[in-house]
Coordinates of C-alpha atoms in Angstrom, one line a residue:
X1 CA -0.5 8.6 -8.7
X2 CA -3.3 9.7 -6.3
X3 CA -4.0 7.1 -3.6
X4 CA -6.5 7.2 -0.7
X5 CA -4.5 4.6 1.2
X6 CA -1.2 6.4 0.7
X7 CA -2.7 9.7 1.9
X8 CA -4.2 7.8 4.9
X9 CA -0.8 6.5 5.8
X10 CA 0.4 10.1 6.5
X11 CA -2.0 10.4 9.5
X12 CA -0.4 9.0 12.7
X13 CA -2.1 6.5 15.0
X14 CA -4.6 8.2 17.3
X15 CA -5.2 11.2 15.1
X16 CA -8.6 9.9 13.8
X17 CA -11.8 10.3 15.6
X18 CA -13.9 7.2 16.4
X19 CA -16.3 8.0 13.6
X20 CA -13.4 8.5 11.2
X21 CA -12.0 5.1 12.2
X22 CA -15.3 3.4 11.5
X23 CA -15.5 5.2 8.1
X24 CA -11.9 4.1 7.2
X25 CA -12.6 0.5 8.1
X26 CA -15.8 0.5 6.0
X27 CA -13.9 2.1 3.0
X28 CA -11.0 -0.5 3.2
X29 CA -13.5 -3.4 3.4
X30 CA -15.8 -2.1 0.6
X31 CA -13.5 -0.1 -1.6
X32 CA -14.2 -2.2 -4.8
X33 CA -18.0 -1.8 -4.4
X34 CA -17.7 1.9 -3.7
X35 CA -15.8 2.4 -6.9
X36 CA -17.7 -0.1 -9.1
X37 CA -21.1 1.3 -8.2
X38 CA -19.9 4.9 -8.0
X39 CA -21.4 5.3 -4.5
X40 CA -22.4 8.9 -3.7
X41 CA -21.5 10.7 -0.5
X42 CA -24.9 10.4 1.0
X43 CA -25.0 6.7 0.3
X44 CA -21.5 6.2 1.8
X45 CA -22.5 8.1 4.9
X46 CA -25.6 5.9 5.2
X47 CA -23.8 2.6 4.7
X48 CA -20.9 3.5 6.9
X49 CA -23.3 4.7 9.6
X50 CA -21.6 8.0 9.9
X51 CA -22.3 11.6 8.7
X52 CA -21.2 14.0 6.0
X53 CA -19.0 15.8 8.6
X54 CA -17.0 12.6 9.3
X55 CA -16.4 12.1 5.6
X56 CA -15.3 15.7 4.9
X57 CA -13.3 15.8 8.1
X58 CA -11.4 12.7 7.1
X59 CA -10.7 14.0 3.6
X60 CA -9.5 17.3 4.9
X61 CA -7.3 15.6 7.4
X62 CA -5.5 13.6 4.7
X63 CA -5.4 16.5 2.2
X64 CA -7.9 15.1 -0.3
X65 CA -9.7 17.9 -2.0
X66 CA -13.4 16.9 -1.9
X67 CA -15.4 13.8 -2.6
X68 CA -14.7 13.6 -6.3
X69 CA -11.0 13.6 -5.7
X70 CA -11.5 10.9 -3.1
X71 CA -13.3 8.7 -5.6
X72 CA -10.4 9.1 -8.1
X73 CA -7.8 8.2 -5.4
X74 CA -9.8 5.2 -4.3
X75 CA -10.2 4.0 -7.9
X76 CA -6.4 4.0 -8.2
X77 CA -6.2 1.9 -5.1
X78 CA -8.7 -0.6 -6.4
X79 CA -7.0 -0.8 -9.8
X80 CA -3.5 -1.5 -8.3
X81 CA -4.8 -4.0 -5.7
X82 CA -5.9 -6.2 -8.6
X83 CA -2.4 -6.3 -10.1
X84 CA -0.3 -9.2 -8.9
X85 CA 3.2 -7.8 -9.0
X86 CA 4.6 -10.9 -7.1
X87 CA 4.2 -13.0 -10.3
X88 CA 7.3 -11.5 -11.9
X89 CA 10.7 -10.2 -11.0
X90 CA 9.6 -6.6 -11.4
X91 CA 7.8 -6.5 -8.1
X92 CA 10.4 -4.4 -6.3
X93 CA 10.9 -2.1 -9.2
X94 CA 7.2 -1.6 -9.5
X95 CA 7.0 -0.8 -5.8
X96 CA 9.8 1.7 -6.1
X97 CA 8.2 3.4 -9.0
X98 CA 4.8 3.5 -7.4
X99 CA 6.0 5.1 -4.1
X100 CA 8.0 7.7 -6.0
X101 CA 4.9 8.5 -8.1
X102 CA 2.8 8.9 -4.9
X103 CA 5.4 11.3 -3.5
X104 CA 5.5 13.2 -6.8
X105 CA 1.8 14.0 -6.4
X106 CA 2.0 15.1 -2.7
X107 CA 5.2 17.2 -2.8
X108 CA 4.0 20.8 -3.5
X109 CA 6.1 22.8 -5.9
X110 CA 5.3 26.1 -4.1
X111 CA 6.7 24.6 -0.9
X112 CA 9.9 23.6 -2.7
X113 CA 10.2 27.2 -3.9
X114 CA 9.7 28.5 -0.4
X115 CA 12.3 26.1 0.9
X116 CA 14.8 27.3 -1.7
X117 CA 14.2 30.9 -0.7
X118 CA 14.9 30.1 2.9
X119 CA 18.1 28.2 2.0
X120 CA 19.3 31.1 -0.1
X121 CA 18.9 33.7 2.7
X122 CA 20.1 31.6 5.6
X123 CA 23.4 32.6 7.2
X124 CA 23.6 29.1 8.7
X125 CA 21.7 25.9 7.9
X126 CA 21.2 23.1 10.5
X127 CA 20.1 19.7 9.0
X128 CA 18.7 17.5 11.8
X129 CA 17.6 13.9 11.5
X130 CA 15.3 12.8 14.3
X131 CA 15.7 9.0 13.8
X132 CA 19.0 7.2 13.2
X133 CA 17.6 5.5 10.1
X134 CA 17.4 8.9 8.4
X135 CA 21.0 9.8 8.9
X136 CA 21.8 8.9 5.3
X137 CA 19.3 11.3 3.6
X138 CA 20.3 14.1 6.1
X139 CA 24.0 13.6 5.5
X140 CA 23.5 13.6 1.7
X141 CA 21.6 16.9 1.9
X142 CA 24.1 18.5 4.3
X143 CA 27.0 17.4 2.0
X144 CA 25.3 18.9 -1.0
X145 CA 24.9 22.3 0.8
X146 CA 28.6 22.1 1.9
X147 CA 29.6 21.5 -1.8
X148 CA 27.6 24.6 -2.7
X149 CA 29.6 26.7 -0.2
X150 CA 26.9 27.1 2.3
X151 CA 27.5 27.2 6.1
X152 CA 25.9 23.9 7.1
X153 CA 25.9 21.7 10.2
X154 CA 24.6 18.2 10.6
X155 CA 22.7 17.4 13.8
X156 CA 21.1 14.3 15.3
X157 CA 18.3 14.3 17.9
X158 CA 20.6 14.9 20.9
X159 CA 18.6 17.2 23.0
X160 CA 21.6 19.2 24.5
X161 CA 23.2 19.8 21.1
X162 CA 20.0 21.0 19.5
X163 CA 19.3 23.3 22.4
X164 CA 22.8 24.8 22.2
X165 CA 22.4 25.5 18.5
X166 CA 18.9 26.9 18.9
X167 CA 19.9 29.2 21.8
X168 CA 22.8 30.5 19.8
X169 CA 20.8 31.0 16.6
X170 CA 20.3 34.4 15.0
X171 CA 17.9 35.9 12.5
X172 CA 17.2 33.8 9.4
X173 CA 19.2 30.8 10.6
X174 CA 17.5 27.8 9.0
X175 CA 16.7 24.5 10.8
X176 CA 15.7 21.5 8.6
X177 CA 14.1 18.7 10.6
X178 CA 13.8 15.3 9.0
X179 CA 11.6 12.7 10.7
X180 CA 9.4 9.7 10.0
X181 CA 6.8 11.1 12.5
X182 CA 4.9 14.3 12.9
X183 CA 3.8 14.7 16.5
X184 CA 7.0 15.0 18.7
X185 CA 6.3 17.4 21.5
X186 CA 10.0 18.0 22.1
X187 CA 10.4 18.9 18.4
X188 CA 7.4 21.1 18.5
X189 CA 8.9 23.1 21.4
X190 CA 12.2 23.5 19.6
X191 CA 10.5 24.8 16.4
X192 CA 8.5 27.3 18.5
X193 CA 11.7 28.5 20.2
X194 CA 13.4 28.9 16.8
X195 CA 10.5 31.1 15.6
X196 CA 10.8 33.2 18.7
X197 CA 14.4 33.9 17.9
X198 CA 13.5 35.0 14.3
X199 CA 14.9 31.8 12.9
X200 CA 13.2 29.6 10.3
X201 CA 12.2 25.9 10.4
X202 CA 11.4 23.4 7.6
X203 CA 9.7 20.2 8.7
X204 CA 10.0 17.1 6.4
X205 CA 8.1 14.1 7.8
X206 CA 6.4 10.9 6.9
X207 CA 3.3 11.9 8.9
X208 CA 1.0 14.9 9.0
X209 CA 2.5 17.3 11.5
X210 CA 0.8 18.2 14.7
X211 CA -1.1 21.5 15.1
X212 CA 1.8 23.1 17.0
X213 CA 4.3 22.2 14.4
X214 CA 2.0 23.3 11.6
X215 CA 1.6 26.7 13.4
X216 CA 5.3 27.3 13.9
X217 CA 7.3 25.6 11.1
X218 CA 7.5 27.9 8.2
X219 CA 7.4 25.2 5.5
X220 CA 6.0 21.6 5.9
X221 CA 6.6 18.7 3.5
X222 CA 4.7 15.5 4.2
X223 CA 6.0 12.4 2.3
X224 CA 4.5 9.0 1.7
X225 CA 6.8 6.5 3.4
X226 CA 4.6 3.4 3.6
X227 CA 4.3 1.2 0.5
X228 CA 0.6 0.7 1.1
X229 CA -0.3 -0.7 -2.3
X230 CA 1.9 -3.8 -2.1
X231 CA 0.5 -6.2 0.4
X232 CA 3.0 -9.0 -0.3
X233 CA 5.1 -9.2 2.8
X234 CA 8.1 -10.3 0.8
X235 CA 8.3 -6.9 -0.8
X236 CA 10.2 -4.5 1.5
X237 CA 10.8 -0.9 0.5
X238 CA 13.1 1.2 2.7
X239 CA 11.4 4.1 4.4
X240 CA 14.4 6.3 3.6
X241 CA 13.6 6.1 -0.2
X242 CA 11.0 8.9 -0.1
X243 CA 13.5 11.2 1.7
X244 CA 16.2 10.5 -0.8
X245 CA 13.7 11.3 -3.6
X246 CA 12.7 14.5 -1.8
X247 CA 16.4 15.5 -1.6
X248 CA 17.0 14.9 -5.3
X249 CA 13.9 16.9 -6.2
X250 CA 14.9 19.8 -3.9
X251 CA 18.5 19.7 -5.3
X252 CA 17.2 19.7 -8.9
X253 CA 15.1 22.8 -8.3
X254 CA 17.9 24.5 -6.3
X255 CA 20.4 24.1 -9.1
X256 CA 17.9 25.2 -11.8
X257 CA 16.3 28.1 -10.0
X258 CA 17.7 31.6 -10.9
X259 CA 19.2 33.2 -7.8

């Protein structure tokens, strides 16, 4: 399910320009009218008191392909905002299903294929979770690799340990970094160093990666981790759920791809 708000949640705080922030506020406040009256891009720019460049810049930043796709995404948001899931005991199930559907639309199959190719040729695989809450998904993934007979190591964000592994890495060693965020300068330097040693990096995050990480990580996967379409504060969806879903999707393709 395509969602403007879900896509927006992948952009970290401070990564929008002042004009883009004004535009986002206007869209959030007037989303129903924008969809109902099928407001064109020139009218949106006029009402939001911004320009075409701010609109296209925002859509490009959150990986929405043009204004038509934006209207489809926004229409989905409006439709779901009118549903009151809190009235029945299916609210949590609906939230789970919804966030999985969102991730299904943003996880690119060609990136999964590229990830599997790197796994298959790696002499060693280092799975690193950047925040403690993501230890579970990282451990599940590393355990699967171990069961497949791969040479795998599980790392946390301990700086000394990571540097030791990176400094001793050789050609085609694969580092898989799992993080809720996308702009760590420490991590960006590590990924750059890995590339300099002919190793490979895969970046799995809940936010759009910084330019440095985009330039140096060989494959990037950006997940939807915020359940943006469910405003009832009593509904809590674990931020690890999208990472477990990604693992299962990756494992499915790994097991069913001819080697």
